[in-house]
Short mmCIF file of N, CA and C in Angstrom, two decimals:
data_model
loop_
_atom_site.label_atom_id
_atom_site.label_comp_id
_atom_site.label_asym_id
_atom_site.label_seq_id
_atom_site.Cartn_x
_atom_site.Cartn_y
_atom_site.Cartn_z
N UNK A 1 109.99 106.85 95.99
CA UNK A 1 108.55 106.68 95.85
C UNK A 1 108.21 105.33 95.23
N UNK A 2 108.89 104.96 94.11
CA UNK A 2 108.62 103.68 93.46
C UNK A 2 108.96 102.51 94.36
N UNK A 3 110.01 102.66 95.16
CA UNK A 3 110.41 101.58 96.06
C UNK A 3 109.34 101.34 97.12
N UNK A 4 108.74 102.41 97.66
CA UNK A 4 107.70 102.23 98.67
C UNK A 4 106.44 101.63 98.07
N UNK A 5 106.12 101.97 96.81
CA UNK A 5 104.96 101.35 96.16
C UNK A 5 105.20 99.86 95.95
N UNK A 6 106.41 99.51 95.57
CA UNK A 6 106.75 98.09 95.40
C UNK A 6 106.66 97.34 96.70
N UNK A 7 107.12 97.96 97.76
CA UNK A 7 107.04 97.33 99.09
C UNK A 7 105.59 97.15 99.50
N UNK A 8 104.76 98.16 99.28
CA UNK A 8 103.34 98.06 99.63
C UNK A 8 102.66 96.96 98.82
N UNK A 9 103.01 96.86 97.54
CA UNK A 9 102.42 95.82 96.70
C UNK A 9 102.82 94.43 97.20
N UNK A 10 104.07 94.28 97.57
CA UNK A 10 104.54 92.99 98.09
C UNK A 10 103.82 92.64 99.38
N UNK A 11 103.65 93.59 100.26
CA UNK A 11 102.94 93.36 101.52
C UNK A 11 101.49 92.96 101.23
N UNK A 12 100.86 93.62 100.28
CA UNK A 12 99.47 93.29 99.93
C UNK A 12 99.37 91.87 99.40
N UNK A 13 100.26 91.48 98.53
CA UNK A 13 100.24 90.12 97.98
C UNK A 13 100.46 89.09 99.08
N UNK A 14 101.44 89.31 99.91
CA UNK A 14 101.73 88.37 100.99
C UNK A 14 100.57 88.28 101.97
N UNK A 15 99.91 89.40 102.24
CA UNK A 15 98.75 89.39 103.12
C UNK A 15 97.63 88.56 102.49
N UNK A 16 97.40 88.75 101.19
CA UNK A 16 96.37 87.98 100.50
C UNK A 16 96.65 86.50 100.52
N UNK A 17 97.89 86.12 100.28
CA UNK A 17 98.27 84.71 100.33
C UNK A 17 98.05 84.15 101.74
N UNK A 18 98.43 84.92 102.73
CA UNK A 18 98.25 84.49 104.12
C UNK A 18 96.79 84.27 104.47
N UNK A 19 95.91 85.20 104.05
CA UNK A 19 94.48 85.06 104.31
C UNK A 19 93.93 83.83 103.60
N UNK A 20 94.34 83.62 102.33
CA UNK A 20 93.88 82.45 101.60
C UNK A 20 94.30 81.17 102.30
N UNK A 21 95.56 81.10 102.71
CA UNK A 21 96.04 79.88 103.38
C UNK A 21 95.31 79.66 104.70
N UNK A 22 95.01 80.73 105.42
CA UNK A 22 94.25 80.60 106.66
C UNK A 22 92.86 80.05 106.38
N UNK A 23 92.18 80.60 105.35
CA UNK A 23 90.84 80.11 105.01
C UNK A 23 90.89 78.67 104.53
N UNK A 24 91.88 78.34 103.73
CA UNK A 24 92.01 76.98 103.22
C UNK A 24 92.20 76.00 104.36
N UNK A 25 93.06 76.33 105.32
CA UNK A 25 93.32 75.42 106.43
C UNK A 25 92.12 75.30 107.36
N UNK A 26 91.25 76.33 107.37
CA UNK A 26 90.06 76.28 108.23
C UNK A 26 88.91 75.52 107.59
N UNK A 27 89.06 75.17 106.29
CA UNK A 27 88.00 74.45 105.60
C UNK A 27 87.01 75.35 104.91
N UNK A 28 87.16 76.67 104.99
CA UNK A 28 86.22 77.56 104.33
C UNK A 28 86.46 77.65 102.83
N UNK A 29 87.64 77.32 102.39
CA UNK A 29 87.94 77.27 100.96
C UNK A 29 88.53 75.90 100.69
N UNK A 30 87.90 75.17 99.79
CA UNK A 30 88.40 73.85 99.44
C UNK A 30 89.66 74.00 98.60
N UNK A 31 90.52 72.99 98.56
CA UNK A 31 91.76 73.07 97.81
C UNK A 31 91.58 73.48 96.35
N UNK A 32 90.48 73.07 95.73
CA UNK A 32 90.26 73.42 94.33
C UNK A 32 89.37 74.64 94.17
N UNK A 33 89.06 75.32 95.27
CA UNK A 33 88.20 76.49 95.22
C UNK A 33 86.72 76.14 95.20
N UNK A 34 86.37 74.88 95.29
CA UNK A 34 84.97 74.48 95.25
C UNK A 34 84.53 73.91 96.58
N UNK A 35 83.25 73.64 96.67
CA UNK A 35 82.72 72.95 97.84
C UNK A 35 82.52 73.82 99.06
N UNK A 36 82.09 75.07 98.87
CA UNK A 36 81.91 75.94 100.02
C UNK A 36 80.81 75.46 100.94
N UNK A 37 79.84 74.75 100.41
CA UNK A 37 78.76 74.27 101.25
C UNK A 37 79.23 72.99 101.92
N UNK A 38 79.51 73.09 103.21
CA UNK A 38 79.93 71.91 103.96
C UNK A 38 79.61 72.13 105.43
N UNK A 39 79.72 71.09 106.20
CA UNK A 39 79.40 71.21 107.62
C UNK A 39 80.43 72.05 108.36
N UNK A 40 81.55 72.37 107.71
CA UNK A 40 82.56 73.18 108.37
C UNK A 40 82.23 74.66 108.30
N UNK A 41 81.31 75.04 107.46
CA UNK A 41 80.95 76.43 107.32
C UNK A 41 79.79 76.78 108.23
N UNK A 42 79.37 78.01 108.18
CA UNK A 42 78.28 78.49 109.02
C UNK A 42 77.06 77.60 108.85
N UNK A 43 76.52 77.19 109.93
CA UNK A 43 75.31 76.38 109.95
C UNK A 43 74.61 76.64 111.27
N UNK A 44 74.36 77.93 111.52
CA UNK A 44 73.85 78.30 112.83
C UNK A 44 72.34 78.38 112.91
N UNK A 45 71.67 78.07 111.80
CA UNK A 45 70.21 78.11 111.77
C UNK A 45 69.64 79.48 112.11
N UNK A 46 70.43 80.54 111.89
CA UNK A 46 69.90 81.88 112.11
C UNK A 46 68.90 82.20 111.01
N UNK A 47 67.95 83.06 111.31
CA UNK A 47 66.96 83.47 110.33
C UNK A 47 67.63 84.35 109.29
N UNK A 48 67.33 84.09 108.05
CA UNK A 48 67.96 84.83 106.97
C UNK A 48 67.60 86.32 107.07
N UNK A 49 68.59 87.18 106.85
CA UNK A 49 68.30 88.62 106.84
C UNK A 49 67.40 88.98 105.65
N UNK A 50 66.53 89.92 105.86
CA UNK A 50 65.67 90.39 104.80
C UNK A 50 66.43 91.42 103.97
N UNK A 51 66.19 91.46 102.69
CA UNK A 51 66.78 92.48 101.83
C UNK A 51 65.95 92.64 100.58
N UNK A 52 66.14 93.75 99.91
CA UNK A 52 65.51 94.02 98.62
C UNK A 52 66.53 94.70 97.73
N UNK A 53 66.65 94.21 96.51
CA UNK A 53 67.57 94.76 95.51
C UNK A 53 66.89 94.72 94.15
N UNK A 54 67.36 95.54 93.20
CA UNK A 54 66.76 95.53 91.87
C UNK A 54 67.28 94.38 91.01
N UNK A 55 66.44 93.96 90.06
CA UNK A 55 66.92 93.06 89.02
C UNK A 55 67.52 93.93 87.90
N UNK A 56 67.94 93.34 86.81
CA UNK A 56 68.62 94.11 85.76
C UNK A 56 67.67 95.07 85.03
N UNK A 57 66.36 94.89 85.21
CA UNK A 57 65.39 95.80 84.61
C UNK A 57 64.95 96.90 85.58
N UNK A 58 65.54 96.90 86.79
CA UNK A 58 65.23 97.93 87.77
C UNK A 58 64.09 97.60 88.71
N UNK A 59 63.45 96.44 88.54
CA UNK A 59 62.36 96.05 89.43
C UNK A 59 62.93 95.54 90.75
N UNK A 60 62.42 96.06 91.85
CA UNK A 60 62.90 95.69 93.19
C UNK A 60 62.25 94.37 93.61
N UNK A 61 63.11 93.48 94.13
CA UNK A 61 62.64 92.18 94.64
C UNK A 61 63.15 92.00 96.05
N UNK A 62 62.29 91.44 96.89
CA UNK A 62 62.66 91.11 98.27
C UNK A 62 62.91 89.61 98.37
N UNK A 63 63.86 89.23 99.19
CA UNK A 63 64.14 87.81 99.40
C UNK A 63 62.89 87.09 99.93
N UNK A 64 62.00 87.82 100.58
CA UNK A 64 60.78 87.20 101.11
C UNK A 64 59.85 86.68 100.01
N UNK A 65 60.06 87.09 98.76
CA UNK A 65 59.27 86.56 97.65
C UNK A 65 59.41 85.04 97.53
N UNK A 66 60.51 84.52 98.02
CA UNK A 66 60.78 83.09 97.89
C UNK A 66 60.61 82.35 99.21
N UNK A 67 59.93 82.96 100.17
CA UNK A 67 59.66 82.27 101.43
C UNK A 67 58.92 80.96 101.16
N UNK A 68 59.24 79.94 101.94
CA UNK A 68 58.63 78.63 101.77
C UNK A 68 59.39 77.72 100.82
N UNK A 69 60.40 78.27 100.16
CA UNK A 69 61.24 77.47 99.26
C UNK A 69 62.61 77.29 99.88
N UNK A 70 63.34 76.32 99.36
CA UNK A 70 64.76 76.19 99.68
C UNK A 70 65.48 77.13 98.72
N UNK A 71 66.25 78.07 99.26
CA UNK A 71 66.83 79.12 98.43
C UNK A 71 68.34 79.15 98.61
N UNK A 72 69.04 79.14 97.49
CA UNK A 72 70.47 79.42 97.49
C UNK A 72 70.63 80.88 97.11
N UNK A 73 71.19 81.67 98.02
CA UNK A 73 71.53 83.06 97.71
C UNK A 73 73.02 83.04 97.38
N UNK A 74 73.33 83.42 96.15
CA UNK A 74 74.71 83.35 95.67
C UNK A 74 75.20 84.75 95.29
N UNK A 75 76.21 85.23 95.99
CA UNK A 75 76.82 86.52 95.71
C UNK A 75 77.96 86.30 94.74
N UNK A 76 77.98 87.04 93.64
CA UNK A 76 78.93 86.80 92.57
C UNK A 76 79.16 88.08 91.78
N UNK A 77 80.06 88.00 90.80
CA UNK A 77 80.31 89.11 89.88
C UNK A 77 80.71 88.55 88.52
N UNK A 78 80.45 89.31 87.49
CA UNK A 78 80.76 88.86 86.13
C UNK A 78 82.26 88.72 85.91
N UNK A 79 83.07 89.44 86.65
CA UNK A 79 84.52 89.44 86.50
C UNK A 79 85.22 88.39 87.37
N UNK A 80 84.47 87.59 88.10
CA UNK A 80 85.01 86.63 89.07
C UNK A 80 85.06 85.23 88.45
N UNK A 81 86.26 84.70 88.13
CA UNK A 81 86.35 83.37 87.50
C UNK A 81 85.69 82.24 88.29
N UNK A 82 85.89 82.11 89.62
CA UNK A 82 85.20 81.01 90.31
C UNK A 82 83.68 81.17 90.28
N UNK A 83 83.22 82.41 90.26
CA UNK A 83 81.77 82.66 90.16
C UNK A 83 81.24 82.14 88.83
N UNK A 84 81.94 82.45 87.77
CA UNK A 84 81.50 82.02 86.44
C UNK A 84 81.55 80.50 86.29
N UNK A 85 82.51 79.85 86.96
CA UNK A 85 82.62 78.39 86.87
C UNK A 85 81.46 77.66 87.54
N UNK A 86 80.92 78.22 88.62
CA UNK A 86 79.87 77.51 89.34
C UNK A 86 78.49 77.68 88.72
N UNK A 87 78.28 78.69 87.90
CA UNK A 87 76.96 78.99 87.36
C UNK A 87 76.37 77.88 86.50
N UNK A 88 77.12 77.22 85.61
CA UNK A 88 76.49 76.14 84.84
C UNK A 88 75.88 75.03 85.72
N UNK A 89 76.54 74.70 86.81
CA UNK A 89 75.98 73.72 87.75
C UNK A 89 74.71 74.23 88.40
N UNK A 90 74.67 75.53 88.71
CA UNK A 90 73.45 76.12 89.29
C UNK A 90 72.30 76.01 88.30
N UNK A 91 72.57 76.30 87.02
CA UNK A 91 71.53 76.22 85.99
C UNK A 91 70.96 74.80 85.93
N UNK A 92 71.83 73.80 85.97
CA UNK A 92 71.38 72.40 85.92
C UNK A 92 70.56 72.04 87.15
N UNK A 93 71.02 72.45 88.34
CA UNK A 93 70.30 72.11 89.57
C UNK A 93 68.96 72.82 89.64
N UNK A 94 68.89 74.03 89.14
CA UNK A 94 67.61 74.76 89.10
C UNK A 94 66.62 73.98 88.25
N UNK A 95 67.06 73.49 87.08
CA UNK A 95 66.18 72.69 86.20
C UNK A 95 65.73 71.42 86.91
N UNK A 96 66.65 70.76 87.59
CA UNK A 96 66.36 69.46 88.19
C UNK A 96 65.47 69.55 89.43
N UNK A 97 65.58 70.61 90.20
CA UNK A 97 64.91 70.65 91.51
C UNK A 97 63.88 71.78 91.67
N UNK A 98 63.61 72.55 90.63
CA UNK A 98 62.64 73.65 90.74
C UNK A 98 61.27 73.14 91.15
N UNK A 99 60.84 72.00 90.61
CA UNK A 99 59.52 71.45 90.93
C UNK A 99 59.41 71.00 92.39
N UNK A 100 60.56 70.83 93.05
CA UNK A 100 60.55 70.42 94.46
C UNK A 100 60.73 71.62 95.39
N UNK A 101 60.63 72.82 94.85
CA UNK A 101 60.68 74.00 95.69
C UNK A 101 62.06 74.60 95.89
N UNK A 102 62.96 74.37 94.93
CA UNK A 102 64.31 74.94 95.02
C UNK A 102 64.41 76.17 94.15
N UNK A 103 64.97 77.23 94.71
CA UNK A 103 65.20 78.47 93.96
C UNK A 103 66.61 78.96 94.21
N UNK A 104 67.18 79.57 93.21
CA UNK A 104 68.47 80.24 93.33
C UNK A 104 68.23 81.71 93.11
N UNK A 105 68.81 82.54 93.96
CA UNK A 105 68.75 83.98 93.78
C UNK A 105 70.19 84.47 93.69
N UNK A 106 70.58 84.87 92.49
CA UNK A 106 71.90 85.44 92.30
C UNK A 106 71.91 86.89 92.73
N UNK A 107 72.94 87.29 93.42
CA UNK A 107 73.12 88.70 93.79
C UNK A 107 74.46 89.13 93.21
N UNK A 108 74.39 89.83 92.09
CA UNK A 108 75.59 90.25 91.39
C UNK A 108 76.11 91.57 91.96
N UNK A 109 77.35 91.56 92.34
CA UNK A 109 77.99 92.78 92.82
C UNK A 109 78.68 93.38 91.60
N UNK A 110 77.83 94.02 90.80
CA UNK A 110 78.24 94.45 89.47
C UNK A 110 77.19 95.43 88.96
N UNK A 111 77.44 96.05 87.79
CA UNK A 111 76.43 96.96 87.25
C UNK A 111 75.46 96.20 86.34
N UNK A 112 74.27 96.76 86.19
CA UNK A 112 73.16 96.09 85.52
C UNK A 112 73.48 95.69 84.08
N UNK A 113 74.14 96.54 83.31
CA UNK A 113 74.41 96.23 81.91
C UNK A 113 75.32 95.01 81.76
N UNK A 114 76.36 94.93 82.57
CA UNK A 114 77.26 93.77 82.52
C UNK A 114 76.53 92.50 82.95
N UNK A 115 75.71 92.61 83.97
CA UNK A 115 74.97 91.45 84.46
C UNK A 115 73.96 90.98 83.42
N UNK A 116 73.23 91.91 82.81
CA UNK A 116 72.24 91.57 81.79
C UNK A 116 72.91 90.83 80.62
N UNK A 117 74.03 91.34 80.15
CA UNK A 117 74.74 90.70 79.04
C UNK A 117 75.21 89.30 79.42
N UNK A 118 75.68 89.14 80.65
CA UNK A 118 76.15 87.84 81.12
C UNK A 118 74.99 86.85 81.21
N UNK A 119 73.87 87.28 81.76
CA UNK A 119 72.69 86.42 81.89
C UNK A 119 72.27 85.91 80.52
N UNK A 120 72.23 86.79 79.54
CA UNK A 120 71.81 86.41 78.19
C UNK A 120 72.82 85.46 77.54
N UNK A 121 74.10 85.73 77.71
CA UNK A 121 75.14 84.92 77.09
C UNK A 121 75.17 83.50 77.68
N UNK A 122 75.01 83.39 79.00
CA UNK A 122 75.14 82.10 79.68
C UNK A 122 73.80 81.36 79.78
N UNK A 123 72.70 82.09 79.74
CA UNK A 123 71.38 81.46 79.84
C UNK A 123 70.97 81.17 81.28
N UNK A 124 71.26 82.09 82.17
CA UNK A 124 70.87 81.90 83.58
C UNK A 124 69.35 81.81 83.68
N UNK A 125 68.88 80.79 84.38
CA UNK A 125 67.45 80.48 84.47
C UNK A 125 66.86 80.76 85.86
N UNK A 126 67.49 81.62 86.60
CA UNK A 126 67.02 81.96 87.94
C UNK A 126 67.12 83.47 88.12
N UNK A 127 66.39 84.01 89.12
CA UNK A 127 66.42 85.45 89.32
C UNK A 127 67.81 85.96 89.70
N UNK A 128 68.18 87.08 89.11
CA UNK A 128 69.46 87.71 89.43
C UNK A 128 69.19 89.16 89.81
N UNK A 129 69.59 89.50 90.99
CA UNK A 129 69.51 90.88 91.49
C UNK A 129 70.90 91.46 91.42
N UNK A 130 71.02 92.75 91.58
CA UNK A 130 72.35 93.34 91.48
C UNK A 130 72.46 94.59 92.35
N UNK A 131 73.68 95.00 92.53
CA UNK A 131 73.99 96.22 93.26
C UNK A 131 75.47 96.30 93.49
N UNK A 132 75.92 97.40 93.94
CA UNK A 132 77.34 97.57 94.26
C UNK A 132 77.45 97.56 95.78
N UNK A 133 77.47 98.72 96.40
CA UNK A 133 77.59 98.82 97.86
C UNK A 133 76.44 98.15 98.59
N UNK A 134 75.22 98.29 98.06
CA UNK A 134 74.07 97.67 98.70
C UNK A 134 74.19 96.14 98.71
N UNK A 135 74.65 95.58 97.61
CA UNK A 135 74.81 94.12 97.53
C UNK A 135 75.92 93.66 98.45
N UNK A 136 76.99 94.43 98.56
CA UNK A 136 78.06 94.10 99.51
C UNK A 136 77.55 94.09 100.94
N UNK A 137 76.71 95.06 101.27
CA UNK A 137 76.14 95.13 102.62
C UNK A 137 75.27 93.90 102.90
N UNK A 138 74.48 93.48 101.92
CA UNK A 138 73.65 92.28 102.09
C UNK A 138 74.54 91.06 102.30
N UNK A 139 75.60 90.94 101.52
CA UNK A 139 76.53 89.81 101.67
C UNK A 139 77.10 89.78 103.09
N UNK A 140 77.46 90.93 103.61
CA UNK A 140 77.97 90.99 104.99
C UNK A 140 76.93 90.52 105.99
N UNK A 141 75.67 90.91 105.77
CA UNK A 141 74.60 90.48 106.67
C UNK A 141 74.40 88.96 106.63
N UNK A 142 74.77 88.34 105.52
CA UNK A 142 74.67 86.89 105.37
C UNK A 142 75.94 86.18 105.84
N UNK A 143 76.89 86.94 106.37
CA UNK A 143 78.07 86.33 106.96
C UNK A 143 79.37 86.53 106.20
N UNK A 144 79.33 87.19 105.06
CA UNK A 144 80.54 87.40 104.27
C UNK A 144 81.29 88.63 104.78
N UNK A 145 81.94 88.46 105.90
CA UNK A 145 82.64 89.59 106.53
C UNK A 145 83.95 89.93 105.84
N UNK A 146 84.42 89.07 104.93
CA UNK A 146 85.69 89.33 104.25
C UNK A 146 85.50 89.77 102.80
N UNK A 147 84.24 90.05 102.41
CA UNK A 147 83.93 90.47 101.04
C UNK A 147 84.47 89.49 100.01
N UNK A 148 84.23 88.21 100.24
CA UNK A 148 84.69 87.14 99.35
C UNK A 148 83.69 86.92 98.23
N UNK A 149 84.19 86.55 97.09
CA UNK A 149 83.34 86.14 95.98
C UNK A 149 83.93 84.88 95.38
N UNK A 150 83.09 83.94 95.05
CA UNK A 150 81.68 83.88 95.37
C UNK A 150 81.45 83.58 96.85
N UNK A 151 80.24 83.88 97.28
CA UNK A 151 79.81 83.57 98.64
C UNK A 151 78.37 83.11 98.53
N UNK A 152 78.02 82.03 99.21
CA UNK A 152 76.68 81.47 99.09
C UNK A 152 76.10 81.14 100.45
N UNK A 153 74.77 81.23 100.52
CA UNK A 153 74.02 80.84 101.71
C UNK A 153 72.83 79.99 101.26
N UNK A 154 72.67 78.83 101.87
CA UNK A 154 71.55 77.95 101.57
C UNK A 154 70.53 78.08 102.70
N UNK A 155 69.32 78.45 102.32
CA UNK A 155 68.25 78.75 103.27
C UNK A 155 67.17 77.69 103.16
N UNK A 156 66.72 77.17 104.32
CA UNK A 156 65.69 76.14 104.29
C UNK A 156 64.30 76.77 104.13
N UNK A 157 63.28 75.93 104.08
CA UNK A 157 61.91 76.40 103.84
C UNK A 157 61.38 77.28 104.97
N UNK A 158 61.98 77.18 106.15
CA UNK A 158 61.56 78.01 107.28
C UNK A 158 62.32 79.34 107.34
N UNK A 159 63.20 79.57 106.38
CA UNK A 159 63.93 80.82 106.33
C UNK A 159 65.19 80.84 107.17
N UNK A 160 65.69 79.67 107.56
CA UNK A 160 66.90 79.59 108.37
C UNK A 160 68.10 79.29 107.49
N UNK A 161 69.21 79.95 107.76
CA UNK A 161 70.44 79.69 107.03
C UNK A 161 70.99 78.36 107.52
N UNK A 162 71.07 77.40 106.62
CA UNK A 162 71.55 76.08 106.99
C UNK A 162 73.02 75.89 106.68
N UNK A 163 73.49 76.50 105.60
CA UNK A 163 74.90 76.44 105.22
C UNK A 163 75.28 77.76 104.57
N UNK A 164 76.49 78.22 104.81
CA UNK A 164 77.00 79.38 104.07
C UNK A 164 78.51 79.34 104.08
N UNK A 165 79.09 79.97 103.11
CA UNK A 165 80.53 80.03 103.06
C UNK A 165 81.06 80.64 101.79
N UNK A 166 82.35 80.93 101.81
CA UNK A 166 83.05 81.53 100.68
C UNK A 166 83.65 80.44 99.81
N UNK A 167 83.82 80.75 98.55
CA UNK A 167 84.46 79.83 97.62
C UNK A 167 83.45 79.27 96.63
N UNK A 168 83.96 78.85 95.49
CA UNK A 168 83.11 78.31 94.46
C UNK A 168 82.47 77.00 94.86
N UNK A 169 81.20 76.85 94.54
CA UNK A 169 80.47 75.62 94.83
C UNK A 169 80.57 74.67 93.64
N UNK A 170 80.71 73.42 93.92
CA UNK A 170 80.58 72.42 92.86
C UNK A 170 79.13 71.99 92.81
N UNK A 171 78.72 71.51 91.67
CA UNK A 171 77.36 71.00 91.53
C UNK A 171 77.10 69.89 92.54
N UNK A 172 78.07 68.98 92.70
CA UNK A 172 77.91 67.83 93.60
C UNK A 172 77.76 68.27 95.05
N UNK A 173 78.56 69.24 95.50
CA UNK A 173 78.46 69.66 96.90
C UNK A 173 77.14 70.38 97.18
N UNK A 174 76.69 71.19 96.23
CA UNK A 174 75.41 71.87 96.41
C UNK A 174 74.26 70.88 96.37
N UNK A 175 74.32 69.93 95.46
CA UNK A 175 73.25 68.94 95.35
C UNK A 175 73.15 68.11 96.64
N UNK A 176 74.27 67.75 97.21
CA UNK A 176 74.27 67.00 98.47
C UNK A 176 73.60 67.81 99.58
N UNK A 177 73.97 69.07 99.71
CA UNK A 177 73.35 69.93 100.73
C UNK A 177 71.88 70.15 100.46
N UNK A 178 71.52 70.33 99.20
CA UNK A 178 70.14 70.54 98.82
C UNK A 178 69.28 69.32 99.17
N UNK A 179 69.78 68.14 98.83
CA UNK A 179 69.02 66.91 99.10
C UNK A 179 68.75 66.72 100.58
N UNK A 180 69.66 67.21 101.43
CA UNK A 180 69.45 67.09 102.88
C UNK A 180 68.31 67.98 103.36
N UNK A 181 67.87 68.91 102.53
CA UNK A 181 66.80 69.84 102.92
C UNK A 181 65.47 69.55 102.22
N UNK A 182 65.48 68.71 101.21
CA UNK A 182 64.23 68.43 100.47
C UNK A 182 63.24 67.64 101.29
#
């Protein structure tokens, strides 16, 4: 029994490494885990899927609340190291470009209490919605078919997905993509 569990674990690890290497070679994951927003990722100009999820206080918000703005929808979790690394850059870009119509909507695939504590500790200055299975379903509708975290989609003022992809975003890569839409 223990031998078969060890074999299954080894197969799982090797499969994960293989998937990562495939994504890395395709350009969907940058070598350092950053820079998911690039011309190599989804840029099909499809209309963003509509969704509604609760914030940490239980109030339901629809993505349509931010129609007319450039919106980064970022799927993340409090337990995800690359997710946590990209958030300080998001906070800075929100401050710098909010007056020009830029909004970030975090979608935490986590429970409300953990998300609330994280928001307060880090000082997130943008709306954060949350959910478990519902948030995963929304991520899939935005193109995250592999349940990757973090996963982001940049939506233009007309509601079209201009860039999306898996992997941590750097402040510089997001700012470059954002400036192309301002």
